[in-house]
Amino acid sequence: MERDSSPSDQFHRYKNLIQNGDNPDITKERQGASFNLYNMQCFVYENDHKLQRRQEILEFVESHREFDDPVHPHFLNRDEQIDRATRKCLAMVDNLDAIDVTDYFDEAPLYQLLTIGRELHCLSLHYGMFLPTIQVHTEKSLILGPFQMAASKAILGTFAQTELGHGSNLSKLETTATYDATTKEFVIHTPTMSAGKWWPGGLGKSANYAAVMAQLYTSGESKGPHLFMVQLRDNAHAPLPGVTVGDIGPKLGNNANDNGFLIFDHYRIPRRNMFMKYSKVEADGTYIPPPHAKLGFGAMVLVRLLMIRDQTCQLGAAAVIAIRYSAVRHSAVRQGEINEGEGEVQILDYRTQQYRLLPQLARSFPSSQRMRSRNSTSKYVTKQINNNANMELLPELHALSSGLKAVITWEVAQGIEQLRLSCGGHGYSRASAFPDMYAYAVGGCTYEGENIVMLLQVARFLMMIAKEVRSGNPKLAEIAEYIAKPDAVTARISSWKTCSDEDIIHDFEAVTRKLIFATFDRLTTLERTMKKKEAWNACSIDLCKAARMHVKTYLVKNFLARVRTCEDPASRTVMHTLAKLYAFDLISGGGGHFMKGGFLSEKQFNEVQLGIYEMLAAIRPDSVALADSWAISDLELRSVLGRRDGNVYPALLEWAQQSPLNQN
Ligand SMILES: CCCCCCCCCCCCCCCCCCCCCC(=O)SCCNC(=O)CCNC(=O)[C@H](O)C(C)(C)COP(=O)(O)OP(=O)(O)OC[C@H]1O[C@@H](n2cnc3c(N)ncnc32)[C@H](O)[C@@H]1OP(=O)(O)O
Ligand SMILES: Cc1cc2nc3c(=O)[nH]c(=O)nc-3n(C[C@H](O)[C@H](O)[C@H](O)COP(=O)(O)OP(=O)(O)OC[C@H]3O[C@@H](n4cnc5c(N)ncnc54)[C@H](O)[C@@H]3O)c2cc1C
């Protein structure tokens, strides 16, 4: 009797049963689109140049063999994952000048995704936080000195702030930096176990320097948390005497990153290693405070803005995968017939499936659009601060970046999970990319400011505005002008086709305003009988709700405004429906707020629900083309389910074949 064929032979036999070329269903979807894909892509990426740069970077990476993966990364253990990421990082950095990637918001994340994938790695913190810290906090005269080494990659750094005992509450960090005027040095020390730094990325094995946040003591006085440039390892990469450092072990995701711990034992650094752009310690120990108490937190604000863009792209990619898969899922396995005898349908035709996919697709657009102009706002604010110590815009930028960070990372993580579920069993496989995507995105809910803590920062800002409005003398930031508008008693929203953008904005603003003032009134009432902080705590659930609603209103307004700038009529029509779907879905999800006090009548609420169903049907024929408008290549997507050609099944077989369990 003949021996059983090998697993590899069996795979090939199955593969040959499946057709080559693009999946016909996905081709049909593309042919049925109501708009021109190129025009839409130019709108999504703002201009043709950005689109071309995406293509250039893709072709560059694809043509360089050092970016190839000999073994699929899903089948590597942690050591191998770290090795792979490090090898890729080196290639990525070596080629940086050749491909001329300088733009941190669009090009750098793309270049990184194409070379390494969705991973935080040994260089993430160097580029993501260490360099921004240097840029934001180093005096001009020094930026070309020792700090230039960081920019030129002569040193590799991380951002060491969080401790075992404290992460959110920076004022209670325990690591100390005590100035010794006799030697003109700071003594960095870890006085307790809970003061040990814990979490910094790239710290465990890779970084030889860190920007360390420590409580400054000078002339016997405590001056609060400040940043210091600290060398951790010598030229042979061994920890320096007085420094204990290591890896904190595997995590939910991002395991190619060596997040680490760090303990100091009376470790001395020169005085000039304090980041002294805003606050200073003179040689004799005299302390010069910064022009604004929170300027020391500036790097975090910048990175929150970077994260928003980065995270939104994850949701866009997840929507692309789920929509393409839903278009091809029926050729081999059928899920049921809608009209008996008329043949089975693509799962994309189920209204429930559309309800899972399309609001997530809609959600992925406004935040990515937004960030482009936030980027310029942040540059503007930084310039104002640098030029003439103008701090006026800082609270607004802090509130906005904190709020967007909290709302978007949460929506992205929830959205990815919803999209994963929409792909059934295959969504659970790592081949789909969803598990890695989720693990990457959900980390963003915690790092760079835990989301609830961030929402409460927005709430502080809103309560301050509410107080000013009530006092009759408001000095309002642009993002808060609507809070001073007169109350509105009834909603204007009607059918999705007839209601205007102004109606939608009116209703969102009115509901948010009401929520803000209701919370403000509750807070001030409680403050009469409680200590301020107790009253704040008692109100904090409402405070978070008001903050969320404020951010969502901001996103709705900006999505609608951005759609109005679309020059191509066909693209604008589809995008406008998508923007309305986004707004209506938020109303439907936050129905309680809108119906409170009869603001939105039951009839209007039913209109909103019906509107959603109709918009799902209207967008359905364009959904694959809309997914394509993200212009994400297969290399960037890294998903078997989301392949552009729709040939999911042979690709799944091919992927499984690489499992080490199938090698013998
Ligand atoms: C080109 C290259 C190519 C190569 C490729 C390279 C690719 C590169 C591309 C990369 C892609 C991107 C991905 C990024 C990856 C990065 C990964 C990151 C990893 C994660 C890092 C981390 O995870 S790192 C640790 C972060 N850890 C926090 O994030 C702590 C949160 N905790 C707080 O941030 C404070 O603790 C908290 C709550 C504010 C209270 O601070 P507190 O207690 O001192 O203050 P209070 O609450 O008392 O507030 C007192 C008043 O200060 C006001 N205020 C407070 N902060 C302010 C501020 N910043 N600006 C202005 N105002 C501020 C406030 O609004 C009040 O104002 P008012 O009095 O007027 O109301
Ligand atoms: C993947 C990853 C990478 C990271 N990388 C770095 C890094 O490179 N460098 C670095 O320094 N750190 C890093 N961190 C740490 C990260 O910044 C902190 O975990 C984060 O700031 C939250 O702090 P915490 O862990 O102390 O949480 P906690 O503050 O202890 O939060 C725990 C709970 O308490 C609640 N809570 C806390 N304070 C309040 C409050 N005032 N009011 C109401 N509720 C509150 C929170 O909402 C949360 O539910 C990383 C973390 C992760 C997960």
PDB file of N, CA and C and ligand atoms in Angstrom, residues 120 125 129 158-169 197-201 251 253-254 257 259 443 446-453 456 536-537 540, ligand 2:
ATOM      1  N   LEU A 120       5.341  47.180  18.730  1.00  0.00           N
ATOM      2  CA  LEU A 120       6.281  48.104  19.344  1.00  0.00           C
ATOM      3  C   LEU A 120       7.575  47.305  19.462  1.00  0.00           C
ATOM      4  N   LEU A 125      10.316  53.446  21.363  1.00  0.00           N
ATOM      5  CA  LEU A 125      10.400  54.524  22.349  1.00  0.00           C
ATOM      6  C   LEU A 125      11.472  55.537  21.983  1.00  0.00           C
ATOM      7  N   MET A 129       9.267  58.545  21.737  1.00  0.00           N
ATOM      8  CA  MET A 129       9.260  59.414  22.919  1.00  0.00           C
ATOM      9  C   MET A 129      10.598  60.058  23.253  1.00  0.00           C
ATOM     10  N   THR A 158      15.142  55.621  25.764  1.00  0.00           N
ATOM     11  CA  THR A 158      13.748  55.318  26.080  1.00  0.00           C
ATOM     12  C   THR A 158      13.215  56.409  26.996  1.00  0.00           C
ATOM     13  N   PHE A 159      11.951  56.259  27.390  1.00  0.00           N
ATOM     14  CA  PHE A 159      11.310  57.252  28.261  1.00  0.00           C
ATOM     15  C   PHE A 159      10.910  56.528  29.537  1.00  0.00           C
ATOM     16  N   ALA A 160      11.639  56.808  30.622  1.00  0.00           N
ATOM     17  CA  ALA A 160      11.418  56.044  31.868  1.00  0.00           C
ATOM     18  C   ALA A 160      10.701  56.916  32.883  1.00  0.00           C
ATOM     19  N   GLN A 161       9.403  56.770  32.922  1.00  0.00           N
ATOM     20  CA  GLN A 161       8.592  57.592  33.837  1.00  0.00           C
ATOM     21  C   GLN A 161       7.825  56.724  34.827  1.00  0.00           C
ATOM     22  N   THR A 162       7.033  55.774  34.298  1.00  0.00           N
ATOM     23  CA  THR A 162       6.160  54.970  35.151  1.00  0.00           C
ATOM     24  C   THR A 162       6.971  54.137  36.142  1.00  0.00           C
ATOM     25  N   GLU A 163       6.437  54.036  37.362  1.00  0.00           N
ATOM     26  CA  GLU A 163       7.090  53.213  38.389  1.00  0.00           C
ATOM     27  C   GLU A 163       6.159  52.088  38.812  1.00  0.00           C
ATOM     28  N   LEU A 164       6.706  51.129  39.523  1.00  0.00           N
ATOM     29  CA  LEU A 164       5.873  50.024  40.020  1.00  0.00           C
ATOM     30  C   LEU A 164       4.672  50.572  40.770  1.00  0.00           C
ATOM     31  N   GLY A 165       4.881  51.593  41.603  1.00  0.00           N
ATOM     32  CA  GLY A 165       3.822  52.109  42.474  1.00  0.00           C
ATOM     33  C   GLY A 165       2.968  53.207  41.863  1.00  0.00           C
ATOM     34  N   HIS A 166       3.483  53.947  40.875  1.00  0.00           N
ATOM     35  CA  HIS A 166       2.727  55.074  40.320  1.00  0.00           C
ATOM     36  C   HIS A 166       2.957  55.216  38.821  1.00  0.00           C
ATOM     37  N   GLY A 167       1.817  55.375  38.103  1.00  0.00           N
ATOM     38  CA  GLY A 167       1.898  55.605  36.662  1.00  0.00           C
ATOM     39  C   GLY A 167       1.147  56.865  36.293  1.00  0.00           C
ATOM     40  N   SER A 168      -0.165  56.888  36.629  1.00  0.00           N
ATOM     41  CA  SER A 168      -0.981  58.063  36.295  1.00  0.00           C
ATOM     42  C   SER A 168      -0.604  59.259  37.151  1.00  0.00           C
ATOM     43  N   ASN A 169      -0.429  59.013  38.420  1.00  0.00           N
ATOM     44  CA  ASN A 169      -0.236  60.117  39.357  1.00  0.00           C
ATOM     45  C   ASN A 169       1.237  60.533  39.409  1.00  0.00           C
ATOM     46  N   LYS A 197      11.475  51.907  38.270  1.00  0.00           N
ATOM     47  CA  LYS A 197      10.822  52.186  36.978  1.00  0.00           C
ATOM     48  C   LYS A 197      10.352  50.858  36.400  1.00  0.00           C
ATOM     49  N   TRP A 198       9.176  50.848  35.806  1.00  0.00           N
ATOM     50  CA  TRP A 198       8.581  49.611  35.304  1.00  0.00           C
ATOM     51  C   TRP A 198       7.779  49.922  34.063  1.00  0.00           C
ATOM     52  N   TRP A 199       8.053  49.304  32.971  1.00  0.00           N
ATOM     53  CA  TRP A 199       7.322  49.427  31.706  1.00  0.00           C
ATOM     54  C   TRP A 199       8.085  50.084  30.550  1.00  0.00           C
ATOM     55  N   PRO A 200       9.031  50.984  30.795  1.00  0.00           N
ATOM     56  CA  PRO A 200       9.597  51.678  29.635  1.00  0.00           C
ATOM     57  C   PRO A 200      10.006  50.730  28.493  1.00  0.00           C
ATOM     58  N   GLY A 201       9.568  51.070  27.289  1.00  0.00           N
ATOM     59  CA  GLY A 201       9.836  50.225  26.128  1.00  0.00           C
ATOM     60  C   GLY A 201      11.292  50.304  25.703  1.00  0.00           C
ATOM     61  N   LYS A 251       3.885  40.137  27.611  1.00  0.00           N
ATOM     62  CA  LYS A 251       2.685  40.943  27.849  1.00  0.00           C
ATOM     63  C   LYS A 251       1.563  40.473  26.931  1.00  0.00           C
ATOM     64  N   GLY A 253       0.495  41.809  24.323  1.00  0.00           N
ATOM     65  CA  GLY A 253       0.937  41.955  22.929  1.00  0.00           C
ATOM     66  C   GLY A 253       2.253  42.704  22.899  1.00  0.00           C
ATOM     67  N   ASN A 254       2.673  43.124  21.701  1.00  0.00           N
ATOM     68  CA  ASN A 254       3.920  43.885  21.565  1.00  0.00           C
ATOM     69  C   ASN A 254       5.105  43.177  22.211  1.00  0.00           C
ATOM     70  N   ASN A 257       8.900  43.985  21.863  1.00  0.00           N
ATOM     71  CA  ASN A 257       9.449  45.134  22.598  1.00  0.00           C
ATOM     72  C   ASN A 257       9.917  44.659  23.972  1.00  0.00           C
ATOM     73  N   ASN A 259      10.088  45.810  27.057  1.00  0.00           N
ATOM     74  CA  ASN A 259       9.722  46.721  28.155  1.00  0.00           C
ATOM     75  C   ASN A 259      10.514  46.307  29.393  1.00  0.00           C
ATOM     76  N   GLY A 443      -3.437  48.358  23.954  1.00  0.00           N
ATOM     77  CA  GLY A 443      -2.378  48.912  24.807  1.00  0.00           C
ATOM     78  C   GLY A 443      -2.481  50.430  24.870  1.00  0.00           C
ATOM     79  N   THR A 446      -4.161  52.305  27.648  1.00  0.00           N
ATOM     80  CA  THR A 446      -3.474  52.438  28.939  1.00  0.00           C
ATOM     81  C   THR A 446      -2.258  53.350  28.836  1.00  0.00           C
ATOM     82  N   TYR A 447      -1.379  53.045  27.847  1.00  0.00           N
ATOM     83  CA  TYR A 447      -0.141  53.822  27.859  1.00  0.00           C
ATOM     84  C   TYR A 447      -0.371  55.267  27.397  1.00  0.00           C
ATOM     85  N   GLU A 448       0.565  56.078  27.727  1.00  0.00           N
ATOM     86  CA  GLU A 448       0.507  57.519  27.427  1.00  0.00           C
ATOM     87  C   GLU A 448      -0.719  58.168  28.072  1.00  0.00           C
ATOM     88  N   GLY A 449      -1.074  57.691  29.256  1.00  0.00           N
ATOM     89  CA  GLY A 449      -2.204  58.267  29.992  1.00  0.00           C
ATOM     90  C   GLY A 449      -3.404  57.344  29.949  1.00  0.00           C
ATOM     91  N   GLU A 450      -3.703  56.704  31.097  1.00  0.00           N
ATOM     92  CA  GLU A 450      -4.841  55.777  31.180  1.00  0.00           C
ATOM     93  C   GLU A 450      -6.106  56.546  30.778  1.00  0.00           C
ATOM     94  N   ASN A 451      -6.994  55.885  29.996  1.00  0.00           N
ATOM     95  CA  ASN A 451      -8.077  56.624  29.349  1.00  0.00           C
ATOM     96  C   ASN A 451      -9.012  57.377  30.301  1.00  0.00           C
ATOM     97  N   ILE A 452      -9.366  56.748  31.415  1.00  0.00           N
ATOM     98  CA  ILE A 452     -10.288  57.441  32.338  1.00  0.00           C
ATOM     99  C   ILE A 452      -9.595  58.678  32.905  1.00  0.00           C
ATOM    100  N   VAL A 453      -8.322  58.503  33.222  1.00  0.00           N
ATOM    101  CA  VAL A 453      -7.548  59.630  33.766  1.00  0.00           C
ATOM    102  C   VAL A 453      -7.499  60.772  32.737  1.00  0.00           C
ATOM    103  N   LEU A 456     -10.837  62.560  32.574  1.00  0.00           N
ATOM    104  CA  LEU A 456     -11.017  63.467  33.715  1.00  0.00           C
ATOM    105  C   LEU A 456     -10.228  64.758  33.530  1.00  0.00           C
ATOM    106  N   TRP A 536     -15.593  65.888  43.448  1.00  0.00           N
ATOM    107  CA  TRP A 536     -15.101  65.518  42.102  1.00  0.00           C
ATOM    108  C   TRP A 536     -15.212  64.002  41.918  1.00  0.00           C
ATOM    109  N   ASN A 537     -14.783  63.277  42.927  1.00  0.00           N
ATOM    110  CA  ASN A 537     -14.840  61.816  42.851  1.00  0.00           C
ATOM    111  C   ASN A 537     -16.290  61.335  42.738  1.00  0.00           C
ATOM    112  N   SER A 540     -17.493  61.753  39.217  1.00  0.00           N
ATOM    113  CA  SER A 540     -16.544  61.445  38.143  1.00  0.00           C
ATOM    114  C   SER A 540     -17.127  60.614  36.995  1.00  0.00           C
TER     115      SER A 540
HETATM  116  C1  LIG B   2       2.296  48.504  26.405  1.00  0.00           C
HETATM  117  C2  LIG B   2       2.695  49.526  27.409  1.00  0.00           C
HETATM  118  C3  LIG B   2       3.826  50.286  27.178  1.00  0.00           C
HETATM  119  C4  LIG B   2       4.237  51.233  28.106  1.00  0.00           C
HETATM  120  N1  LIG B   2       5.373  51.942  27.876  1.00  0.00           N
HETATM  121  C5  LIG B   2       5.807  52.835  28.801  1.00  0.00           C
HETATM  122  C6  LIG B   2       7.012  53.559  28.608  1.00  0.00           C
HETATM  123  O1  LIG B   2       7.679  53.408  27.600  1.00  0.00           O
HETATM  124  N2  LIG B   2       7.426  54.416  29.559  1.00  0.00           N
HETATM  125  C7  LIG B   2       6.714  54.625  30.689  1.00  0.00           C
HETATM  126  O2  LIG B   2       7.144  55.424  31.525  1.00  0.00           O
HETATM  127  N3  LIG B   2       5.559  53.967  30.910  1.00  0.00           N
HETATM  128  C8  LIG B   2       5.089  53.085  29.993  1.00  0.00           C
HETATM  129  N4  LIG B   2       3.922  52.407  30.202  1.00  0.00           N
HETATM  130  C9  LIG B   2       3.174  52.637  31.433  1.00  0.00           C
HETATM  131  C10 LIG B   2       1.909  53.447  31.217  1.00  0.00           C
HETATM  132  O3  LIG B   2       2.190  54.765  30.853  1.00  0.00           O
HETATM  133  C11 LIG B   2       1.068  53.379  32.496  1.00  0.00           C
HETATM  134  O4  LIG B   2       0.694  52.042  32.687  1.00  0.00           O
HETATM  135  C12 LIG B   2      -0.141  54.287  32.397  1.00  0.00           C
HETATM  136  O5  LIG B   2       0.231  55.642  32.432  1.00  0.00           O
HETATM  137  C13 LIG B   2      -1.162  54.003  33.512  1.00  0.00           C
HETATM  138  O6  LIG B   2      -0.590  54.061  34.775  1.00  0.00           O
HETATM  139  P1  LIG B   2      -0.734  52.856  35.829  1.00  0.00           P
HETATM  140  O7  LIG B   2      -0.292  51.618  35.173  1.00  0.00           O
HETATM  141  O8  LIG B   2      -0.060  53.287  37.056  1.00  0.00           O
HETATM  142  O9  LIG B   2      -2.286  52.737  36.096  1.00  0.00           O
HETATM  143  P2  LIG B   2      -3.066  53.291  37.328  1.00  0.00           P
HETATM  144  O10 LIG B   2      -2.930  54.761  37.375  1.00  0.00           O
HETATM  145  O11 LIG B   2      -2.704  52.523  38.548  1.00  0.00           O
HETATM  146  O12 LIG B   2      -4.546  52.936  36.897  1.00  0.00           O
HETATM  147  C14 LIG B   2      -5.277  51.831  37.412  1.00  0.00           C
HETATM  148  C15 LIG B   2      -6.764  52.201  37.511  1.00  0.00           C
HETATM  149  O13 LIG B   2      -6.921  53.302  38.381  1.00  0.00           O
HETATM  150  C16 LIG B   2      -7.683  54.326  37.772  1.00  0.00           C
HETATM  151  N5  LIG B   2      -7.212  55.643  38.215  1.00  0.00           N
HETATM  152  C17 LIG B   2      -5.944  56.061  38.422  1.00  0.00           C
HETATM  153  N6  LIG B   2      -5.927  57.353  38.790  1.00  0.00           N
HETATM  154  C18 LIG B   2      -7.183  57.772  38.801  1.00  0.00           C
HETATM  155  C19 LIG B   2      -7.816  59.029  39.116  1.00  0.00           C
HETATM  156  N7  LIG B   2      -7.109  60.091  39.443  1.00  0.00           N
HETATM  157  N8  LIG B   2      -9.166  59.096  39.046  1.00  0.00           N
HETATM  158  C20 LIG B   2      -9.909  58.018  38.688  1.00  0.00           C
HETATM  159  N9  LIG B   2      -9.361  56.804  38.383  1.00  0.00           N
HETATM  160  C21 LIG B   2      -8.022  56.694  38.449  1.00  0.00           C
HETATM  161  C22 LIG B   2      -7.434  54.148  36.267  1.00  0.00           C
HETATM  162  O14 LIG B   2      -8.513  54.704  35.524  1.00  0.00           O
HETATM  163  C23 LIG B   2      -7.369  52.625  36.171  1.00  0.00           C
HETATM  164  O15 LIG B   2      -8.689  52.121  36.053  1.00  0.00           O
HETATM  165  C24 LIG B   2       3.482  51.442  29.300  1.00  0.00           C
HETATM  166  C25 LIG B   2       2.335  50.676  29.522  1.00  0.00           C
HETATM  167  C26 LIG B   2       1.941  49.736  28.604  1.00  0.00           C
HETATM  168  C27 LIG B   2       0.723  48.925  28.880  1.00  0.00           C
END
